[in-house]
Structures are given as structure tokens and as C-alpha cells.
XYZ file of C-alpha atoms in Angstrom:
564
model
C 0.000 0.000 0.000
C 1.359 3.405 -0.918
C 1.897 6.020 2.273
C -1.201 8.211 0.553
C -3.191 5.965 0.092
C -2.440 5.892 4.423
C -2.557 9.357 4.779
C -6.818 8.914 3.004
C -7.359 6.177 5.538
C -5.967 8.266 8.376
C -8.194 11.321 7.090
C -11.360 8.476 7.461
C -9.833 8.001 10.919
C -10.129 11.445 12.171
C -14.085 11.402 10.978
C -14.263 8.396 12.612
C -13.338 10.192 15.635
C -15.355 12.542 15.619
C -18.678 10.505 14.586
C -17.572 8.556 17.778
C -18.407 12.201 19.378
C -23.114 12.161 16.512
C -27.659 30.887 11.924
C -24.629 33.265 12.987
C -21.624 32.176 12.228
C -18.423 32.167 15.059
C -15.273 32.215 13.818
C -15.418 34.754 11.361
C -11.965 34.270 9.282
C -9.902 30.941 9.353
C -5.895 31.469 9.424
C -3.510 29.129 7.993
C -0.249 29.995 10.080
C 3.453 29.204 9.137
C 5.198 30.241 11.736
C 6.725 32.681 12.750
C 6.015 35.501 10.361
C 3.728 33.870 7.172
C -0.371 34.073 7.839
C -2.885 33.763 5.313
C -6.163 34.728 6.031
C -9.586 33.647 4.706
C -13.323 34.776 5.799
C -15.142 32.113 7.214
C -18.142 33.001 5.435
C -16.425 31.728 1.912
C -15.991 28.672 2.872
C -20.010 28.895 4.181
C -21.163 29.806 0.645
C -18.679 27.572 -1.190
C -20.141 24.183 1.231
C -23.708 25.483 0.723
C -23.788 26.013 -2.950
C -20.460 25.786 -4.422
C -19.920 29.903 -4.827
C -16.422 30.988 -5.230
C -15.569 34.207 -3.766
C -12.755 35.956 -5.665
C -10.482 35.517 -1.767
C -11.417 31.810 -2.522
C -10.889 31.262 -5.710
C -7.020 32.400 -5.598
C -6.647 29.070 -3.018
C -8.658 26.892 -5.261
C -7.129 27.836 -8.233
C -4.239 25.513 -6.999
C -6.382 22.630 -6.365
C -7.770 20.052 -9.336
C -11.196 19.684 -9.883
C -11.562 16.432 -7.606
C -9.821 18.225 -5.221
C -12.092 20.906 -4.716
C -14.938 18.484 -4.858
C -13.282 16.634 -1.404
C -13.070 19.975 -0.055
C -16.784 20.522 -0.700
C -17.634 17.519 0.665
C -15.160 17.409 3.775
C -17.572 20.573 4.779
C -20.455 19.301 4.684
C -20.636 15.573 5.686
C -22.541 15.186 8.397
C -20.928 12.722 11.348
C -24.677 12.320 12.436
C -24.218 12.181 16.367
C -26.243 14.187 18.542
C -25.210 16.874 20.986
C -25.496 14.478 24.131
C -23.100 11.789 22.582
C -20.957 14.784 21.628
C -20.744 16.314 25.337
C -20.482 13.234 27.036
C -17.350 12.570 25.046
C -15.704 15.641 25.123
C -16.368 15.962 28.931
C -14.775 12.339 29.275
C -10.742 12.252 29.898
C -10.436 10.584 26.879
C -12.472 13.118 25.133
C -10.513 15.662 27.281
C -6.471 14.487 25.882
C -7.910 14.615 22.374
C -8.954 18.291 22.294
C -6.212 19.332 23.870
C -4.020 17.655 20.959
C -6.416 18.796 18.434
C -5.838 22.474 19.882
C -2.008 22.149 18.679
C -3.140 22.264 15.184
C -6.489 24.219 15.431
C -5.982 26.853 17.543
C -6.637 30.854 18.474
C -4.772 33.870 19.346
C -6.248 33.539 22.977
C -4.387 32.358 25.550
C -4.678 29.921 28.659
C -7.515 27.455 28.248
C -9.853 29.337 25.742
C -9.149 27.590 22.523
C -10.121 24.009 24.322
C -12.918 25.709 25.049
C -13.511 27.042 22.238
C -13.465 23.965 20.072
C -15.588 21.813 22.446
C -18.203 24.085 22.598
C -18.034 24.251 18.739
C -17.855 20.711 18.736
C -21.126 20.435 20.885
C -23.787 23.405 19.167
C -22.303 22.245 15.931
C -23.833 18.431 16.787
C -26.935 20.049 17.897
C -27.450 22.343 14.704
C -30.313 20.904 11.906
C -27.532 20.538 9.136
C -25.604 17.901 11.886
C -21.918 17.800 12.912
C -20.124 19.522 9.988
C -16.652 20.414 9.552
C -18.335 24.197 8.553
C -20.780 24.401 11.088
C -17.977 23.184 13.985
C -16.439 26.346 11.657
C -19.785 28.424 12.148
C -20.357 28.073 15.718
C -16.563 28.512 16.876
C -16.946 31.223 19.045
C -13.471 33.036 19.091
C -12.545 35.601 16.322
C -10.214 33.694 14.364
C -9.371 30.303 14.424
C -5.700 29.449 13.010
C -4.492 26.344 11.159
C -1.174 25.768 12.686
C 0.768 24.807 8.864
C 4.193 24.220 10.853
C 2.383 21.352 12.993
C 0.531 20.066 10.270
C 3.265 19.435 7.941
C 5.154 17.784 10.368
C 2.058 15.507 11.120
C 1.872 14.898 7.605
C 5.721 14.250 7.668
C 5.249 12.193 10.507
C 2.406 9.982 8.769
C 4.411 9.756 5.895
C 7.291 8.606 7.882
C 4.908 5.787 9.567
C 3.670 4.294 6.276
C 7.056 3.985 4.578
C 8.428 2.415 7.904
C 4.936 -0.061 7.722
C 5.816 -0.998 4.378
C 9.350 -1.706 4.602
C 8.979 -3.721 7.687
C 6.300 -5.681 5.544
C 8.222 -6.076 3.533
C 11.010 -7.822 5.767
C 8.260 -10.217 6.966
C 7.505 -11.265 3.196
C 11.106 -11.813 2.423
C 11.231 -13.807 5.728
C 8.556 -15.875 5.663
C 9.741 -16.836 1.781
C 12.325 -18.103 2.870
C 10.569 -20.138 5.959
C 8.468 -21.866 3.489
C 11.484 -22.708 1.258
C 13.213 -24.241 3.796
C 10.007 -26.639 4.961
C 10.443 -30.140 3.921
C 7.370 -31.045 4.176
C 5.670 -31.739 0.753
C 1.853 -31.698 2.391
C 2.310 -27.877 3.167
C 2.078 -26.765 -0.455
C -1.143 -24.864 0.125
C -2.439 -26.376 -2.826
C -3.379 -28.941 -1.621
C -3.687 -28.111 2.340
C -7.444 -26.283 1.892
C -8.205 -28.884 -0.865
C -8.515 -32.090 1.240
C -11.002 -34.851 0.262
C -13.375 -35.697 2.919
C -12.026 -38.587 4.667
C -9.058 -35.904 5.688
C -12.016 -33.160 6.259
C -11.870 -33.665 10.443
C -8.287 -32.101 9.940
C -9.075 -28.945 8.225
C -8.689 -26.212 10.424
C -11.087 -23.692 8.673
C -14.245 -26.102 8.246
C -16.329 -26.476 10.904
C -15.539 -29.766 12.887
C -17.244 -32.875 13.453
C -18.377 -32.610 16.630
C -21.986 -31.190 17.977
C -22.095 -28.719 20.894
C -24.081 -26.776 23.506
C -24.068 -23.466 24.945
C -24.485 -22.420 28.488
C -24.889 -19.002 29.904
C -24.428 -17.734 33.449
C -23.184 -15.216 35.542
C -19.739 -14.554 38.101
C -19.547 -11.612 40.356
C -15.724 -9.946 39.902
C -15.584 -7.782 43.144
C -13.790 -4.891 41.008
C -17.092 -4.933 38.903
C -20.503 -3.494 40.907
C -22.265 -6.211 38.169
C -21.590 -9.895 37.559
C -19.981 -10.605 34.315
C -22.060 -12.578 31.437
C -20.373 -15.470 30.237
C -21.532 -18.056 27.099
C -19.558 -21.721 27.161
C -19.872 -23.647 24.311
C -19.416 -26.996 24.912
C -18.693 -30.433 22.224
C -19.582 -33.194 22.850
C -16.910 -35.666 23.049
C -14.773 -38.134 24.648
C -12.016 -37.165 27.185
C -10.461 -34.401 28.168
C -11.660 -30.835 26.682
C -9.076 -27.881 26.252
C -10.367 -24.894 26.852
C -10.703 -21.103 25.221
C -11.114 -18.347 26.791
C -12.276 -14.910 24.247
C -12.027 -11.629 25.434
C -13.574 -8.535 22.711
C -12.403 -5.115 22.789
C -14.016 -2.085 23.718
C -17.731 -1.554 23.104
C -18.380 -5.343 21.818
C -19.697 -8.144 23.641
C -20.433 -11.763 23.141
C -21.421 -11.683 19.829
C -18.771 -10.098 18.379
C -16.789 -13.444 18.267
C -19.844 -16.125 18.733
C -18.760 -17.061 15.086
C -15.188 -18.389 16.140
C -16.562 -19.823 18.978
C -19.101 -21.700 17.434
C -16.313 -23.041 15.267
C -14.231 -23.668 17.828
C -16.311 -26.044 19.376
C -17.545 -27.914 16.442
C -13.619 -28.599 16.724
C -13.531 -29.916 19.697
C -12.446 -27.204 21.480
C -14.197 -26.077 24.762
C -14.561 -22.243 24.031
C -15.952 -19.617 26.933
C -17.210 -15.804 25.597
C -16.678 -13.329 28.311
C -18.694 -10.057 28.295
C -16.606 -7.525 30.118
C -19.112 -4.877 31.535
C -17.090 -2.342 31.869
C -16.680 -1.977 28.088
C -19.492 -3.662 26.757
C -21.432 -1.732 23.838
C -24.243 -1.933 26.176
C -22.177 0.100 28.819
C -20.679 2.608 26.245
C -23.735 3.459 24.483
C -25.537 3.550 27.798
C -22.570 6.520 28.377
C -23.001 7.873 25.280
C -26.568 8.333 26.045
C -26.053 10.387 28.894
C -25.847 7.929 31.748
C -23.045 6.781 33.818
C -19.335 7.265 33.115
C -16.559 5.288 30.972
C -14.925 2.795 33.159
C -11.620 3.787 35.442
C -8.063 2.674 35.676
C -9.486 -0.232 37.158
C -10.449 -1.521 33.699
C -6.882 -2.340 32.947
C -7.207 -4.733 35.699
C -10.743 -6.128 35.834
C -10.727 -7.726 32.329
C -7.595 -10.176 33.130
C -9.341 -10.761 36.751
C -12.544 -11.279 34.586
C -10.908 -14.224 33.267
C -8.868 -16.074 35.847
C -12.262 -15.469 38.139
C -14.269 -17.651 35.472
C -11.905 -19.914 35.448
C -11.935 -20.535 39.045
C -15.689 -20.479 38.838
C -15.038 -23.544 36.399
C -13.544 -25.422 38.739
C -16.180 -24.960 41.133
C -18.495 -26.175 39.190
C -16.692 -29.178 37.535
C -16.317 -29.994 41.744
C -19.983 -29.966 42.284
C -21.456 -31.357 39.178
C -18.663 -33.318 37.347
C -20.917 -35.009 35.035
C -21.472 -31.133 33.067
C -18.161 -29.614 33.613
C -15.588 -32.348 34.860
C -14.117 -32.629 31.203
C -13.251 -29.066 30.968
C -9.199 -29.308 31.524
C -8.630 -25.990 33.080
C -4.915 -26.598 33.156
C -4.725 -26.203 29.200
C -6.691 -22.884 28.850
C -5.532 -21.072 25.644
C -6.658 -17.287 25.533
C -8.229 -15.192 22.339
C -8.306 -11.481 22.312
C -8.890 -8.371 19.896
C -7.901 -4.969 20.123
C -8.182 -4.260 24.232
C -9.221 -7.684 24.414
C -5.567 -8.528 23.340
C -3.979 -6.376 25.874
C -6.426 -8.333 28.039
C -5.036 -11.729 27.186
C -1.574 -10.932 27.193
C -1.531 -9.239 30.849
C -3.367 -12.875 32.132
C -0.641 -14.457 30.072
C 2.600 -13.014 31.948
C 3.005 -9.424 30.124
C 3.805 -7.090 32.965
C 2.245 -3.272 32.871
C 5.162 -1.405 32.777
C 4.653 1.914 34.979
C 8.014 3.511 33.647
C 7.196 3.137 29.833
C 3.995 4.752 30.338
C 5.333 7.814 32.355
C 7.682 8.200 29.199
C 5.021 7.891 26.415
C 2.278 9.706 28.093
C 3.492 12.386 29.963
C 1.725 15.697 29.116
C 5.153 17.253 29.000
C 6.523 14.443 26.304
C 5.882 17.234 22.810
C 6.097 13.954 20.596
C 2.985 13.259 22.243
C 0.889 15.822 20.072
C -1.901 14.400 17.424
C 0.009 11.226 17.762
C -0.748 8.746 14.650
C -1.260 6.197 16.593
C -4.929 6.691 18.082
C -4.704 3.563 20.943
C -2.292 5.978 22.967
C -5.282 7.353 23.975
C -6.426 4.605 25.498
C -3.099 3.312 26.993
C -2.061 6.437 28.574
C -5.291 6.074 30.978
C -3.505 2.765 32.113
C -0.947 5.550 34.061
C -3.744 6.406 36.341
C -3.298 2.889 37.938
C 0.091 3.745 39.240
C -1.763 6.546 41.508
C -3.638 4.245 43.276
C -1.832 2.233 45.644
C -4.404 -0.375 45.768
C -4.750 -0.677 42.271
C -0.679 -0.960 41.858
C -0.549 -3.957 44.268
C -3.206 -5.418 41.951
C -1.303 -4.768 38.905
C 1.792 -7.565 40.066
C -0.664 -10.074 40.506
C -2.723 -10.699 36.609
C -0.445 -13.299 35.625
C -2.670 -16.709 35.398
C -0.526 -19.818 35.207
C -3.463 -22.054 33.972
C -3.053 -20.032 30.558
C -0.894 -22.396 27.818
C -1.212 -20.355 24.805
C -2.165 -16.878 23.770
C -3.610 -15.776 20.366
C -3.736 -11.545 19.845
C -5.627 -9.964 17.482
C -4.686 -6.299 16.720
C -3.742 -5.834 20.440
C -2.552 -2.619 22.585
C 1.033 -3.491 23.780
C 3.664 -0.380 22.833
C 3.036 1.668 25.630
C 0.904 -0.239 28.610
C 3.562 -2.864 28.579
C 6.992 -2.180 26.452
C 9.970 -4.052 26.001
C 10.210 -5.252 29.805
C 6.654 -5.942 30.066
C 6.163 -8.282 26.877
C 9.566 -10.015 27.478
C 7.966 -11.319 30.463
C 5.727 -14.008 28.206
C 7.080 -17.208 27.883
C 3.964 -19.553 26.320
C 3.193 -19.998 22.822
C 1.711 -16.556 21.157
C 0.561 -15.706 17.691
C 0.044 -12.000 17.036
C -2.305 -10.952 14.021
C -2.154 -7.461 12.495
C -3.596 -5.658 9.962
C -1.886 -2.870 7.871
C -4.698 -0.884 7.432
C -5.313 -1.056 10.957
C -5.065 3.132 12.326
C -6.367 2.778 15.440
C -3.586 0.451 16.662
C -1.650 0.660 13.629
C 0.443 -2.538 12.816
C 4.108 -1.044 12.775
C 4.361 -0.016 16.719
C 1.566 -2.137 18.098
C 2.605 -5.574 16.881
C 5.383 -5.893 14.364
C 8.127 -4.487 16.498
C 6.541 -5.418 20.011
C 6.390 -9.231 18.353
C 10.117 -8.579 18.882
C 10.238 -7.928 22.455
C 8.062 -11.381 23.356
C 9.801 -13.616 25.851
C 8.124 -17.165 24.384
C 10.473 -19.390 21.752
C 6.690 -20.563 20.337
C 5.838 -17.355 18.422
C 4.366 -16.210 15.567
C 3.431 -12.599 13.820
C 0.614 -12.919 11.223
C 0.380 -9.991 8.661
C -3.179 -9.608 7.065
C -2.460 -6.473 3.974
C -5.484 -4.538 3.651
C -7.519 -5.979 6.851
C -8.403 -3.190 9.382
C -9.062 -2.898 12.738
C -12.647 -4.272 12.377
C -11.751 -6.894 9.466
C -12.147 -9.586 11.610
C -15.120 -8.413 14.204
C -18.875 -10.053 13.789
C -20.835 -8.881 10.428
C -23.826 -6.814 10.878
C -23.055 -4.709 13.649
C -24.025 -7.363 15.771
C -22.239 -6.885 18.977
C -20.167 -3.685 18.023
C -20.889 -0.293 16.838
C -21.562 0.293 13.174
C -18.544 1.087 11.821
C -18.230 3.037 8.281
C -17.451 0.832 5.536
C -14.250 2.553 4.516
C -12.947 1.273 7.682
C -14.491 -2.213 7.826
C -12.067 -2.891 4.556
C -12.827 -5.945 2.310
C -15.810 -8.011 2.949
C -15.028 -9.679 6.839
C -17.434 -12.770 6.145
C -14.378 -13.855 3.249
C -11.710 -12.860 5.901
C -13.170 -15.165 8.387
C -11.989 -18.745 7.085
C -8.019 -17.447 7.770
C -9.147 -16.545 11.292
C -11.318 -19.668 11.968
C -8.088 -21.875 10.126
C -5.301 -20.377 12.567
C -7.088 -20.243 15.743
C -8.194 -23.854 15.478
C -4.303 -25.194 14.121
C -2.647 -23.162 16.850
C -4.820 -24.117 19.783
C -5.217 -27.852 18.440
C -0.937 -27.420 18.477
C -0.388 -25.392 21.838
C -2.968 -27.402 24.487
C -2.278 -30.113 26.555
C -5.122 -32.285 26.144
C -4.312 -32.396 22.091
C -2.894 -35.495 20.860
C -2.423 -34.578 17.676
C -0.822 -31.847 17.969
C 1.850 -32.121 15.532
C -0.550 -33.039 12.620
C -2.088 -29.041 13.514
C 0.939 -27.557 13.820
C 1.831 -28.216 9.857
C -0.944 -25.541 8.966
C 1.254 -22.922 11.136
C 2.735 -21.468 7.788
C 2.693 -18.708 5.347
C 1.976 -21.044 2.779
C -1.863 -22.012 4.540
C -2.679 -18.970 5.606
C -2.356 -17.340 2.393
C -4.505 -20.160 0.716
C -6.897 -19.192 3.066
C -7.261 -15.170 2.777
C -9.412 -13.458 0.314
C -8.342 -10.946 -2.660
C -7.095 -8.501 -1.929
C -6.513 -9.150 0.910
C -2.425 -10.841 1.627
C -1.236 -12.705 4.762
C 2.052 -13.377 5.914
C 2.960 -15.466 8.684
C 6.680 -15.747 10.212
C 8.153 -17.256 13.308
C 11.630 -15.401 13.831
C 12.032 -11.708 13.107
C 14.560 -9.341 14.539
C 14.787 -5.163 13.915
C 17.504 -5.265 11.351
C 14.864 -7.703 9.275
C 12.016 -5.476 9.753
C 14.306 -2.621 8.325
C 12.893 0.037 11.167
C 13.627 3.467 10.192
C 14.470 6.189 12.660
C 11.356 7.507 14.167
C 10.940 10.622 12.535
């Protein structure tokens, strides 16, 4: 992928944003600002007239003059389209800390001549009446009802963030690169003549019971209940699915990420278990959609510090509920072997797995990434800073430190991490600290934790000898989430990618051959761990979408760049 083809996909980001936020006009001229001495100055008002009805003032028409037709017609529509949130899903995000560390980075490139705390202001109250205006959440009406003077495009900042960006998607593709040229040569080294992916997806059917991506011979049942967490002031909603079968069942744990639930990955479990596999679907209700949109609404708060602790509780308290009820009714639950638990996370659901799996929060990585003082910080491209920086706030809370040394779960064998969070909430240190069998999965179009920083080079830092990095080109943070909306917010389709019901044979494939490879109870283990190759998963992904999958990588094969 070429770096501006990133640079469109981080300006969908940035809407995305801000349609996570849903006639007199303000500002009254918008200044684009080189600094120190060059200012160019342009009535707000022409911009109005030219996103109304395409009128071209002659002030205007000098600037447009210098853009091509298709340009101009962005421009128009850039304006105008409407982010369609309302004004309470607007406040209630600006007013959150989140909400809070954005604006304040958005105010280094948007910004007045007032001083002290007015621009932030400024812009949220903009932000706000704009969402609450007939026409919707506009880029010109957040322009109209800006209520300072002037509001100044900072050019110096933004052509370093542009820069910056750049930078990023140049580093992203030569480290992609690396892993292509790597896992080439992996696959030319393999001896094996059955991994020729050829004939790997084409089995006949007495061989069909081995084919990680088709649903498996075995029939199973689900099971609901709850198990109180005491961080949690609700009990946390779990589904098991469980096969029928002889023996002892491994089992897998799934975490989602924020504002999902159990349906966002009912799909894998469901073929998971007609594996064999016992599979258990937590619903975290701290970040369940049902709890942000319930925020979003206008009631209640987003979760606290002690979020980044709950979720790997959440799962080593289910598992001890397990065992408490494989004690008192054996018959239902005996089989489960909760000493071969393999974990499955996306997004902060793969932060989630990780911490239970040994990764250690590392307090001293996140005081040097998030402090306020850090300027690098600014309108960061990497958007799950946000999110990682709150993890700081544990570090202030004595009780919640103690708590933070004790996530580790040693019942957990394997770990499988889909487009997690790991740069900043657990670093070099923190990651080195995992010693099981891992597989990480990114995406390259991924730009809320994009690929480069959040997986490829952390991949690097992991402790465990079993590892693998899995590169989907094209997929996106939300390739691989459940179709229809069902359990996750709608999500524009520019940022969904390529269709996700094609993508999910690749994700069904690996999760079954690496859990099938990694957990105890698995006798035939070795059979499942022949589909752990480039070669499989790339018969298994869609056009045009590409996957990659390598075992050994270092930072002299991933070609990183200086950070710019």
C-alpha cells in the first residue's frame, strides 16, 4: 500500500473520531499559520457559501485555483458531511478524559490567538452546538459556531504531522516487507511436501476432520451464566460452548475489545467447538457496547483505571468459577481441563489476554510515552495511545498498583492476539515477560492500533520461543469483528475494509491449528501444527486481501527506520 493511500485512511480516521463524538456564524476568518512571520487569512463566510452552494468568492478562488477539480470536490464535501451524532453523545465525550487528551491535541493544530484554556474551550463548545445544529456535525458548522474571532491552522504542525504519517507508512511498508522476504524463505526451507497450500485447503473428505477452517465434526451446547468480579458493581455474562466428546476438553477463553460483547466473536466460537475445542465468551461490563452506548446516552461514566485490571481478573475469576463447578457437578463440567486454557483477544481484548498471560504493565514506559510534557505526544498517529495512557492512572492508586503484580494466570498455555494494545501499557520489559506460545495478528490498514508499533516491532520484544506474527495487507481494525453490527458499533465501511465474512476462514483456520498445536489435552498436535505457515494462511485469505505469517524476526529484518 502506498503512504497516501495511508494518509486517506488516516483522514477516514479522524471522521471516525469525531462521529464517535453524533444561523450566525463564530469564527469569522480561518488562518492558515506558518510560523513565525507567514499568515494567510480567509473569511469564514467563503468557505459557508462555497459548502452550501459551491460559490467561489474571488479571496477563494485564488486558493482553489491551486487545487484540481476532484480536489475541490473533497473539499466541498469534507464541509459538509454530516458525522450524524447528537449533541449528548458529543458532550459526554468531550467531557470524558479521553475526550478531554484529544482536544487538547487537536488544539495544537487548530488553535486561536487567545491564551490559557480558551481555545479548548472554544473547540468543544463548537464541537457540541455544531452536533446540535439541523444541518448535523459539519466540519463548517464546527467552523460556524466557533466562538473566538479567528481560528488558526497551525501549517508548521501540520506538515510535520503529515511528515510524521508519511514517515509511519514507509516504515509499515518496509517492515512488511522484511516479513515477506522472511517468511519466503521459511516456506522454502520446509520439507514437508503436504504444506504446499495447494493442496492443504483442498482435502477430500475422509481428511475433512483435519481442516482447520471447516467447521468440525463434533456437535455442541451453549451455556450461559453469571460470576460476580468484586472490582465490577455487576456480575460478568459469560456463554460456554461446549462439544460433545470423549475425554479431556481444552479450553478457550475470548475476550472482545471495547464496546463489543459476546457476539462479536460467537462465530469463532461456534467453530471452535464444532472442533472440539471447549470455548468460553466473556462479556466484560465495563466496556461492553451496552455500557458505552448507555454513556453515550447520557448515563453513567466510561470505566476507570481499574479496567486495565478487571478484564484479566474477569478471566482467571471464570476460570476458578469452572472449577467450582466441575467440583460440584462433574458429570457437566468435569471434562473441561482448566490446566490447558488457551486465551483469544482483539484490540483491548488482546492487551487483556496478554496481561493474564505473563506481560507485565510497565509503569516507567507509560510515564515516558504519556506524559503531558513528552511534545512527541501531540496528534500522535497512533490513536490507541489514547487509550493506553489512561492505564498511568493505575500507578496513583496504591491499591490498584498492588493489583497490577498479581494478573499473571498460570493455567493459561497459549495466547492468540488480534490487533492488540502493547507499545506503551507494557513495552519491552513488560512483553519479554511471556514465555507460552503466542501468535500476534495485524492488519496494515489497521489506524487505530496501527500494525508497525503495536505488533510488528513489540512481536520482537516477546519472551516465548513458540511465536508467531501474522500480517493480514489490507484488513483493518474491524476486518475480523462479527458482520452486521451485531455486537459492536456500526462502523463506516471505509474502515471495515474488504468483505469480513471472506476474511473469516483465515481466522477460523489459525485459531483452530494453533490451539489444536499449543494445548495439553491435544494429541495430535503435531498433525495441527503443519498448517502454522505462510503457505496455509495465504490459501486461506481473500483478494485482496495478503497474509504473511513468520516465526523469527529481529529489527535489522524489519528494516525500522528512525522515528521521525
Amino acid at each position: 500500500m502506498g503512504w497516501s493511500r495511508g494518509l486517506l485512511a488516516l483522514g477516514l480516521g479522524l471522521g471516525t473520531v469525531l462521529a464517535s463524538l453524533g444561523q450566525v456564524w463564530g469564527a469569522e476568518r480561518l488562518a492558515v499559520f506558518l510560523p513565525p512571520l507567514i499568515e494567510v487569512s480567509l473569511p469564514v463566510e467563503d468557505l459557508a457559501q462555497f459548502a452550501r452552494n459551491g460559490t467561489v468568492s474571488r479571496r477563494l478562488g485564488f486558493y482553489l485555483r491551486r487545487l484540481t477539480p476532484e480536489q475541490q470536490a473533497a473539499l466541498a464535501d469534507l464541509l459538509t458531511r454530516d458525522f450524524n451524532l447528537n449533541q449528548v453523545t458529543v458532550s459526554q465525550f468531550t467531557y470524558s478524559a479521553i475526550g478531554e487528551d484529544l482536544l487538547r491535541r487537536l488544539t495544537l493544530v487548530l488553535h486561536s490567538s487567545s491564551e490559557g484554556e480558551a481555545e479548548f474551550y472554544a473547540l468543544r463548545a463548537a464541537l457540541i452546538l455544531a452536533a446540535g445544529d439541523p444541518e448535523g456535525l459539519t466540519l463548517a458548522n464546527i467552523l460556524r459556531y466557533y466562538p473566538l474571532e479567528k481560528l488558526q491552522i497551525d501549517l508548521d504542525m501540520s506538515i510535520r504531522i503529515v511528515r510524521e504519517a508519511s514517515q509511519l507508512f514507509r516504515q509499515r511498508d518496509l517492515a512488511i516487507a522484511g516479513l515477506r522476504q522472511e517468511a519466503t524463505q521459511a516456506d522454502q526451507s520446509a520439507s514437508l511436501a503436504y504444506l504446499d497450500s495447494s493442496n492443504l485447503v483442498s482435502q477430500n473428505s475422509a481428511q475433512s476432520s483435519l481442516n482447520p477452517e471447516q467447521p468440525g465434526a463434533f456437535e455442541w451446547q451453549v451455556e450461559s451464566f453469571r460470576f460476580a468480579n468484586p472490582e465490577r458493581d455487576t456480575p460478568v455474562p459469560v456463554d460456554v460452548y461446549l462439544p460433545e466428546r470423549i475425554g479431556r476438553i481444552p479450553l478457550v477463553v475470548i475476550s472482545h475489545g471495547i464496546a463489543s460483547d459476546r457476539n462479536t466473536f460467537a462465530y469463532l466460537a461456534r467453530h471452535l467447538a464444532s472442533q472440539g475445542l471447549g470455548v468460553t465468551v466473556l462479556e466484560h461490563p465495563g466496556t461492553s457496547v451496552e455500557r458505552v452506548r448507555s454513556f453515550l446516552s447520557g448515563f453513567g461514566s466510561l470505566p476507570g483505571p481499574y479496567e486495565w485490571v478487571a478484564r484479566p481478573k474477569d478471566i482467571s475469576l471464570l476460570l476458578d468459577e469452572l472449577e467450582q463447578k466441575a467440583q460440584q457437578n462433574p458429570s457437566r463440567w468435569g471434562q473441561l481441563d482448566l490446566e490447558s486454557v488457551g486465551l483469544f483477544g482483539q484490540s483491548f481484548g488482546g492487551y487483556t489476554v496478554l496481561a493474564t498471560a505473563g506481560a507485565g504493565l510497565s509503569s516507567a514506559q507509560l510515564q515516558e510515552n504519556c506524559q503531558t510534557s513528552n511534545s512527541s505526544l501531540g496528534l500522535t498517529l497512533n490513536a490507541s495511545l489514547l487509550l493506553q495512557c489512561r492505564a498511568l492512572d493505575l500507578f496513583q492508586d496504591p491499591l490498584l498498583t498492588e493489583q497490577v503484580e498479581q494478573l499473571v494466570d498460570k493455567r493459561i498455555q497459549a495466547v492468540f492476539a488480534l490487533n492488540p494494545l502493547t507499545s506503551t501499557v507494557f513495552g519491552p520489559e513488560g512483553l519479554g515477560q511471556v514465555g507460552i506460545p503466542v501468535m500476534i495478528m495485524a492488519g496494515s490498514e489497521d489506524y487505530f492500533a496501527p500494525s508497525l508499533p503495536e505488533q510488528i516491532e513489540p512481536f520482537t520484544w516477546l519472551g516465548s520461543q513458540q511465536r508467531y506474527l501474522v500480517m493480514v495487507e489490507g484488513s483493518t481494525h474491524f476486518t475480523f469483528l462479527g458482520g452486521g453490527g451485531q455486537g459492536a458499533f456500526p462502523v463506516p465501511q471505509e474502515l471495515i475494509g474488504p468483505d469480513p465474512q471472506a476474511a473469516r476462514p483465515l481466522l477460523k483456520g489459525l485459531t483452530t491449528a494453533f490451539f489444536k498445536t499449543y494445548l495439553q489435552a491435544e494429541t495430535d498436535s503435531e498433525a495441527y501444527a503443519a498448517y502454522l505457515n505462510s503457505s496455509y494462511a495465504e490459501a486461506l485469505t481473500p483478494a485482496p486481501l495478503r497474509t504473511t505469517l513468520i516465526r523469527e524476526l529481529t529489527p535489522e529484518q524489519i528494516q525500522l527506520a528512525p522515528n521521525p
